[in-house]
């Protein structure tokens, strides 16, 4: 008998967003949870970085895995068909939101997330050039 579990893959729906964000955060540390690690406690910012662009700008390229026994979202697939457009939209729509979140929320409420973001910006200055100047200041 095959003990493998079968999942149903379907298109992402707006009602799936909370589950996708939750899965992102509890698997965000190379498959392990970020909860109670003290590494990145700002769930909203973490999801802004890895989830929100795709579900807002390209929901047609987002899919969820559903457990057929419980009808719960247990996984997701996010993709883009045009990385140049994705990078442009992310830069135009998210950079300033990330910056505002970092400097008006994280620096005092989630200092570990703020430090993580500073390290990320310094590690990839060419890809995050819109935030790099502010992070270095």
Tab-separated table of C-alpha atoms in Angstrom:
chain	number	residue	atom	x	y	z
A	1	UNK	CA	0.000	0.000	0.000
A	2	UNK	CA	1.245	3.482	-0.835
A	3	UNK	CA	1.519	5.696	2.281
A	4	UNK	CA	2.147	8.863	0.299
A	5	UNK	CA	-0.387	11.581	0.788
A	6	UNK	CA	-2.027	13.049	-2.292
A	7	UNK	CA	-2.658	16.770	-2.438
A	8	UNK	CA	-4.877	18.812	-4.644
A	9	UNK	CA	-3.202	21.718	-6.441
A	10	UNK	CA	-5.494	24.582	-7.331
A	11	UNK	CA	-5.294	28.260	-8.173
A	12	UNK	CA	-4.672	30.652	-5.304
A	13	UNK	CA	-7.769	32.446	-3.990
A	14	UNK	CA	-7.847	35.538	-1.777
A	15	UNK	CA	-9.224	33.422	1.064
A	16	UNK	CA	-5.938	31.458	1.035
A	17	UNK	CA	-3.768	34.461	1.894
A	18	UNK	CA	-3.662	34.011	5.686
A	19	UNK	CA	-2.738	30.333	5.328
A	20	UNK	CA	-0.029	31.055	2.741
A	21	UNK	CA	1.453	33.802	4.929
A	22	UNK	CA	1.413	31.470	7.934
A	23	UNK	CA	3.142	28.668	6.031
A	24	UNK	CA	5.727	31.150	4.761
A	25	UNK	CA	6.596	32.235	8.287
A	26	UNK	CA	6.640	28.778	9.876
A	27	UNK	CA	8.919	27.460	7.120
A	28	UNK	CA	10.927	30.652	6.566
A	29	UNK	CA	14.126	29.509	8.264
A	30	UNK	CA	15.234	27.017	5.614
A	31	UNK	CA	12.150	24.905	6.253
A	32	UNK	CA	12.031	25.572	9.983
A	33	UNK	CA	9.808	28.017	11.832
A	34	UNK	CA	10.855	31.548	12.652
A	35	UNK	CA	8.460	31.646	15.608
A	36	UNK	CA	10.193	32.253	18.939
A	37	UNK	CA	13.665	32.223	17.383
A	38	UNK	CA	14.402	35.911	17.879
A	39	UNK	CA	15.771	36.038	14.329
A	40	UNK	CA	12.902	37.757	12.494
A	41	UNK	CA	9.781	38.421	14.553
A	42	UNK	CA	8.039	40.847	12.184
A	43	UNK	CA	5.681	38.503	10.358
A	44	UNK	CA	4.184	41.305	8.275
A	45	UNK	CA	7.561	42.415	6.906
A	46	UNK	CA	8.643	38.821	6.285
A	47	UNK	CA	5.525	38.256	4.186
A	48	UNK	CA	6.013	41.567	2.371
A	49	UNK	CA	9.414	40.270	1.295
A	50	UNK	CA	8.386	36.824	0.091
A	51	UNK	CA	4.613	36.523	-0.460
A	52	UNK	CA	2.692	39.709	-0.987
A	53	UNK	CA	4.052	40.772	-4.376
A	54	UNK	CA	3.052	37.512	-6.041
A	55	UNK	CA	-0.454	37.271	-4.636
A	56	UNK	CA	-1.204	40.945	-5.351
A	57	UNK	CA	0.422	41.379	-8.765
A	58	UNK	CA	0.409	37.865	-10.221
A	59	UNK	CA	-2.289	35.788	-8.526
A	60	UNK	CA	-2.780	33.849	-11.768
A	61	UNK	CA	0.729	32.420	-11.218
A	62	UNK	CA	0.056	31.368	-7.622
A	63	UNK	CA	-1.172	27.956	-6.550
A	64	UNK	CA	-1.936	26.218	-3.282
A	65	UNK	CA	-1.726	22.605	-2.198
A	66	UNK	CA	-4.847	21.429	-0.397
A	67	UNK	CA	-5.114	18.455	1.926
A	68	UNK	CA	-8.201	16.651	0.550
A	69	UNK	CA	-9.067	15.194	3.969
A	70	UNK	CA	-9.173	18.518	5.819
A	71	UNK	CA	-9.562	20.969	2.915
A	72	UNK	CA	-6.743	23.043	4.455
A	73	UNK	CA	-3.951	24.824	2.608
A	74	UNK	CA	-0.749	22.902	3.330
A	75	UNK	CA	1.614	24.425	0.776
A	76	UNK	CA	1.954	26.946	-2.001
A	77	UNK	CA	3.700	27.673	-5.290
A	78	UNK	CA	4.390	31.285	-6.282
A	79	UNK	CA	5.865	32.201	-9.630
A	80	UNK	CA	6.301	34.882	-12.234
A	81	UNK	CA	6.412	34.658	-15.990
A	82	UNK	CA	8.452	37.856	-16.376
A	83	UNK	CA	11.242	38.473	-13.878
A	84	UNK	CA	12.063	41.915	-15.270
A	85	UNK	CA	8.506	43.110	-14.680
A	86	UNK	CA	8.468	41.394	-11.289
A	87	UNK	CA	11.655	43.176	-10.235
A	88	UNK	CA	10.366	46.528	-11.502
A	89	UNK	CA	7.003	46.181	-9.770
A	90	UNK	CA	8.600	44.978	-6.539
A	91	UNK	CA	11.025	47.906	-6.611
A	92	UNK	CA	8.306	50.462	-7.356
A	93	UNK	CA	5.651	49.096	-5.033
A	94	UNK	CA	7.511	47.469	-2.134
A	95	UNK	CA	10.861	49.148	-1.559
A	96	UNK	CA	9.404	52.231	0.054
A	97	UNK	CA	6.922	50.134	2.083
A	98	UNK	CA	9.777	47.963	3.337
A	99	UNK	CA	11.790	51.062	4.192
A	100	UNK	CA	8.868	52.618	6.099
A	101	UNK	CA	8.164	49.392	7.955
A	102	UNK	CA	11.838	49.046	8.898
A	103	UNK	CA	12.301	52.585	10.153
A	104	UNK	CA	8.903	53.282	11.685
A	105	UNK	CA	8.047	49.908	13.199
A	106	UNK	CA	10.922	47.436	13.249
A	107	UNK	CA	13.674	49.574	14.729
A	108	UNK	CA	11.765	49.805	18.026
A	109	UNK	CA	9.245	46.953	17.985
A	110	UNK	CA	11.245	44.261	16.172
A	111	UNK	CA	14.919	45.250	16.495
A	112	UNK	CA	16.101	41.777	15.461
A	113	UNK	CA	14.151	42.103	12.195
A	114	UNK	CA	15.612	45.569	11.682
A	115	UNK	CA	19.159	44.219	12.120
A	116	UNK	CA	18.414	41.304	9.786
A	117	UNK	CA	17.138	43.687	7.117
A	118	UNK	CA	20.205	45.908	7.447
A	119	UNK	CA	22.416	42.851	6.909
A	120	UNK	CA	20.310	41.791	3.917
A	121	UNK	CA	20.501	45.234	2.345
A	122	UNK	CA	24.257	45.399	2.888
A	123	UNK	CA	24.712	41.904	1.441
A	124	UNK	CA	22.726	42.680	-1.727
A	125	UNK	CA	23.111	46.418	-2.324
A	126	UNK	CA	22.632	46.178	-6.095
A	127	UNK	CA	19.257	44.465	-5.800
A	128	UNK	CA	18.011	46.659	-2.973
A	129	UNK	CA	19.587	49.926	-4.104
A	130	UNK	CA	16.477	51.918	-3.239
A	131	UNK	CA	16.853	51.015	0.438
A	132	UNK	CA	20.653	50.758	0.627
A	133	UNK	CA	21.315	54.447	1.101
A	134	UNK	CA	18.790	54.691	3.898
A	135	UNK	CA	20.109	51.585	5.638
A	136	UNK	CA	23.660	52.855	5.600
A	137	UNK	CA	22.654	56.241	7.048
